[in-house]
mmCIF file of C-alpha atoms in Angstrom:
data_model
loop_
_atom_site.group_PDB
_atom_site.id
_atom_site.type_symbol
_atom_site.label_atom_id
_atom_site.label_comp_id
_atom_site.label_asym_id
_atom_site.label_seq_id
_atom_site.Cartn_x
_atom_site.Cartn_y
_atom_site.Cartn_z
ATOM 1 C CA UNK A 14 263.774 -75.360 84.223
ATOM 2 C CA UNK A 15 266.317 -77.857 82.900
ATOM 3 C CA UNK A 16 269.962 -77.208 82.072
ATOM 4 C CA UNK A 17 269.369 -77.251 78.310
ATOM 5 C CA UNK A 18 266.764 -74.496 78.497
ATOM 6 C CA UNK A 19 268.924 -72.473 80.872
ATOM 7 C CA UNK A 20 271.777 -72.721 78.371
ATOM 8 C CA UNK A 21 269.565 -71.660 75.460
ATOM 9 C CA UNK A 22 268.372 -68.634 77.442
ATOM 10 C CA UNK A 23 271.951 -67.716 78.387
ATOM 11 C CA UNK A 24 273.246 -68.019 74.817
ATOM 12 C CA UNK A 25 270.377 -65.828 73.550
ATOM 13 C CA UNK A 26 271.261 -63.223 76.181
ATOM 14 C CA UNK A 27 274.925 -63.334 75.147
ATOM 15 C CA UNK A 28 274.099 -62.863 71.464
ATOM 16 C CA UNK A 29 271.767 -59.986 72.395
ATOM 17 C CA UNK A 30 274.527 -58.446 74.511
ATOM 18 C CA UNK A 31 277.137 -58.469 71.763
ATOM 19 C CA UNK A 32 274.583 -57.168 69.255
ATOM 20 C CA UNK A 33 273.828 -54.297 71.612
ATOM 21 C CA UNK A 34 277.547 -53.413 71.759
ATOM 22 C CA UNK A 35 277.667 -53.317 67.974
ATOM 23 C CA UNK A 36 274.415 -51.348 67.709
ATOM 24 C CA UNK A 37 275.520 -48.817 70.314
ATOM 25 C CA UNK A 38 278.820 -48.338 68.511
ATOM 26 C CA UNK A 39 277.268 -48.007 65.055
ATOM 27 C CA UNK A 40 274.794 -45.441 66.414
ATOM 28 C CA UNK A 41 277.742 -43.172 67.264
ATOM 29 C CA UNK A 42 279.329 -43.341 63.818
ATOM 30 C CA UNK A 43 279.056 -41.262 60.664
ATOM 31 C CA UNK A 44 278.920 -42.413 57.038
ATOM 32 C CA UNK A 45 282.664 -41.764 56.757
ATOM 33 C CA UNK A 46 283.414 -43.571 60.012
ATOM 34 C CA UNK A 47 281.918 -46.873 58.851
ATOM 35 C CA UNK A 48 284.315 -46.962 55.879
ATOM 36 C CA UNK A 49 287.505 -45.921 57.719
ATOM 37 C CA UNK A 50 290.463 -48.311 57.684
ATOM 38 C CA UNK A 51 293.899 -47.987 59.209
ATOM 39 C CA UNK A 52 295.563 -49.554 56.169
ATOM 40 C CA UNK A 53 294.934 -51.902 53.244
ATOM 41 C CA UNK A 54 295.135 -54.978 55.476
ATOM 42 C CA UNK A 55 292.405 -53.640 57.793
ATOM 43 C CA UNK A 56 288.658 -54.086 57.553
ATOM 44 C CA UNK A 57 286.243 -51.205 57.907
ATOM 45 C CA UNK A 58 283.224 -51.410 60.159
ATOM 46 C CA UNK A 59 281.036 -51.722 57.060
ATOM 47 C CA UNK A 60 283.080 -54.722 55.898
ATOM 48 C CA UNK A 61 282.960 -56.320 59.345
ATOM 49 C CA UNK A 62 279.181 -55.834 59.493
ATOM 50 C CA UNK A 63 278.777 -57.446 56.040
ATOM 51 C CA UNK A 64 280.978 -60.358 57.048
ATOM 52 C CA UNK A 65 279.183 -60.954 60.351
ATOM 53 C CA UNK A 66 275.826 -60.837 58.579
ATOM 54 C CA UNK A 67 276.989 -63.133 55.774
ATOM 55 C CA UNK A 68 278.253 -65.625 58.316
ATOM 56 C CA UNK A 69 275.007 -65.473 60.315
ATOM 57 C CA UNK A 70 272.873 -66.003 57.238
ATOM 58 C CA UNK A 71 274.987 -68.929 56.066
ATOM 59 C CA UNK A 72 275.338 -70.602 59.447
ATOM 60 C CA UNK A 73 271.779 -70.018 60.703
ATOM 61 C CA UNK A 74 269.674 -70.712 57.618
ATOM 62 C CA UNK A 75 268.396 -74.300 57.881
ATOM 63 C CA UNK A 76 270.799 -74.664 60.794
ATOM 64 C CA UNK A 77 269.820 -78.197 61.779
ATOM 65 C CA UNK A 78 269.472 -79.631 58.286
ATOM 66 C CA UNK A 79 272.157 -78.179 55.998
ATOM 67 C CA UNK A 80 275.868 -77.447 56.160
ATOM 68 C CA UNK A 81 276.561 -74.056 57.747
ATOM 69 C CA UNK A 82 278.709 -73.026 54.798
ATOM 70 C CA UNK A 83 276.081 -72.544 52.118
ATOM 71 C CA UNK A 84 277.154 -72.945 48.472
ATOM 72 C CA UNK A 85 275.616 -69.565 47.569
ATOM 73 C CA UNK A 86 277.638 -67.669 50.167
ATOM 74 C CA UNK A 87 280.214 -65.359 48.627
ATOM 75 C CA UNK A 88 282.522 -65.017 51.634
ATOM 76 C CA UNK A 89 285.333 -63.256 49.776
ATOM 77 C CA UNK A 90 282.967 -60.500 48.619
ATOM 78 C CA UNK A 91 282.039 -59.816 52.249
ATOM 79 C CA UNK A 92 285.559 -58.426 52.666
ATOM 80 C CA UNK A 93 285.373 -56.053 49.697
ATOM 81 C CA UNK A 94 284.897 -52.398 50.527
ATOM 82 C CA UNK A 95 281.920 -50.918 48.737
ATOM 83 C CA UNK A 96 279.802 -47.802 48.929
ATOM 84 C CA UNK A 97 277.141 -49.021 51.340
ATOM 85 C CA UNK A 98 275.480 -46.153 53.138
ATOM 86 C CA UNK A 99 275.160 -46.411 56.890
ATOM 87 C CA UNK A 100 271.448 -47.113 56.447
ATOM 88 C CA UNK A 101 272.178 -49.923 53.943
ATOM 89 C CA UNK A 102 274.864 -51.376 56.203
ATOM 90 C CA UNK A 103 272.436 -51.438 59.132
ATOM 91 C CA UNK A 104 269.868 -53.248 56.951
ATOM 92 C CA UNK A 105 272.481 -55.911 56.066
ATOM 93 C CA UNK A 106 273.492 -56.156 59.745
ATOM 94 C CA UNK A 107 269.888 -56.532 60.919
ATOM 95 C CA UNK A 108 269.106 -59.207 58.325
ATOM 96 C CA UNK A 109 271.845 -61.453 59.704
ATOM 97 C CA UNK A 110 270.800 -60.908 63.303
ATOM 98 C CA UNK A 111 267.157 -61.530 62.456
ATOM 99 C CA UNK A 112 267.939 -64.914 60.904
ATOM 100 C CA UNK A 113 270.202 -65.867 63.814
ATOM 101 C CA UNK A 114 267.579 -64.940 66.429
ATOM 102 C CA UNK A 115 264.818 -66.770 64.522
ATOM 103 C CA UNK A 116 266.989 -69.891 64.516
ATOM 104 C CA UNK A 117 267.765 -69.558 68.222
ATOM 105 C CA UNK A 118 264.045 -69.305 69.001
ATOM 106 C CA UNK A 119 263.409 -72.565 67.130
ATOM 107 C CA UNK A 120 266.017 -74.510 69.083
ATOM 108 C CA UNK A 121 264.983 -76.774 71.913
ATOM 109 C CA UNK A 122 267.050 -78.459 74.576
ATOM 110 C CA UNK A 123 267.136 -81.795 72.802
ATOM 111 C CA UNK A 124 268.839 -80.156 69.800
ATOM 112 C CA UNK A 125 271.989 -79.186 71.722
ATOM 113 C CA UNK A 126 273.747 -82.533 71.280
ATOM 114 C CA UNK A 127 272.512 -83.074 67.738
ATOM 115 C CA UNK A 128 275.062 -83.201 64.918
ATOM 116 C CA UNK A 129 275.350 -80.293 62.488
ATOM 117 C CA UNK A 130 277.972 -79.578 59.852
ATOM 118 C CA UNK A 131 280.148 -76.571 59.138
ATOM 119 C CA UNK A 132 282.288 -76.788 56.009
ATOM 120 C CA UNK A 133 281.701 -80.525 55.988
ATOM 121 C CA UNK A 134 282.991 -80.984 59.518
ATOM 122 C CA UNK A 135 280.657 -82.613 62.022
ATOM 123 C CA UNK A 136 280.062 -80.810 65.280
ATOM 124 C CA UNK A 137 277.252 -80.605 67.788
ATOM 125 C CA UNK A 138 274.776 -77.735 68.028
ATOM 126 C CA UNK A 139 276.156 -76.563 71.376
ATOM 127 C CA UNK A 140 279.666 -76.278 69.955
ATOM 128 C CA UNK A 141 278.424 -74.572 66.780
ATOM 129 C CA UNK A 142 276.605 -71.966 68.879
ATOM 130 C CA UNK A 143 279.698 -71.328 70.992
ATOM 131 C CA UNK A 144 281.791 -71.042 67.838
ATOM 132 C CA UNK A 145 279.394 -68.452 66.408
ATOM 133 C CA UNK A 146 279.268 -66.482 69.655
ATOM 134 C CA UNK A 147 283.055 -66.324 69.854
ATOM 135 C CA UNK A 148 283.407 -65.374 66.187
ATOM 136 C CA UNK A 149 280.850 -62.574 66.350
ATOM 137 C CA UNK A 150 282.146 -61.266 69.675
ATOM 138 C CA UNK A 151 285.672 -60.991 68.282
ATOM 139 C CA UNK A 152 284.517 -58.981 65.268
ATOM 140 C CA UNK A 153 282.195 -56.812 67.328
ATOM 141 C CA UNK A 154 285.128 -56.136 69.630
ATOM 142 C CA UNK A 155 286.949 -54.859 66.540
ATOM 143 C CA UNK A 156 283.961 -52.660 65.662
ATOM 144 C CA UNK A 157 283.860 -51.215 69.177
ATOM 145 C CA UNK A 158 287.610 -50.611 69.195
ATOM 146 C CA UNK A 159 287.563 -48.846 65.835
ATOM 147 C CA UNK A 160 284.549 -46.784 66.855
ATOM 148 C CA UNK A 161 286.134 -45.749 70.116
ATOM 149 C CA UNK A 162 289.341 -44.688 68.377
ATOM 150 C CA UNK A 163 287.464 -42.695 65.748
ATOM 151 C CA UNK A 164 285.196 -40.901 68.200
ATOM 152 C CA UNK A 165 287.963 -40.248 70.734
ATOM 153 C CA UNK A 166 286.677 -37.619 73.191
ATOM 154 C CA UNK A 167 283.097 -37.773 71.888
ATOM 155 C CA UNK A 168 282.830 -41.529 72.450
ATOM 156 C CA UNK A 169 279.900 -42.508 74.642
ATOM 157 C CA UNK A 170 281.098 -45.385 76.820
ATOM 158 C CA UNK A 171 279.310 -48.703 76.504
ATOM 159 C CA UNK A 172 280.334 -49.859 79.969
ATOM 160 C CA UNK A 173 281.951 -48.349 83.047
ATOM 161 C CA UNK A 174 284.215 -45.465 81.941
ATOM 162 C CA UNK A 175 287.892 -45.483 82.896
ATOM 163 C CA UNK A 176 288.603 -44.356 86.435
ATOM 164 C CA UNK A 177 284.903 -44.405 87.349
ATOM 165 C CA UNK A 178 284.539 -47.887 88.821
ATOM 166 C CA UNK A 179 284.088 -46.590 92.354
ATOM 167 C CA UNK A 180 281.232 -44.289 91.326
ATOM 168 C CA UNK A 181 279.571 -47.179 89.541
ATOM 169 C CA UNK A 182 279.547 -49.348 92.656
ATOM 170 C CA UNK A 183 278.277 -46.640 95.048
#
């Protein structure tokens, strides 16, 4: 296996891993939880899920042939709180992930150094993928943090629980 294919497999695993963190958090939340915000400057989990999905759809649709910021994307509306049910939010979330994963499956090693554009700025595929991974991971970290705070003592840990590292390694 060559380095390019190893990288593509690793990046797919990383995207799957961060999706799993988001999925496992969302599974623990109620309808009210997904719309909770600390204050007016904060985003709810529902808003974050809409934004992540909107970004994925824009960036991943025709990834190699069109600018990643599509003219039909309404980015500002992604940050508006609305009355999405949890089921509707999950459908929006899954749509974005589906398009991203379809695009990743179409990529081949020789594409990694190819030029693509995001907001008119030239970059290479490898850098665009890393940019997306970082962006989504940061927002999913927010989702996990909010979920953990809301669930408090009923939170089901997504990794090794505090003060249980030794048990994990036994």
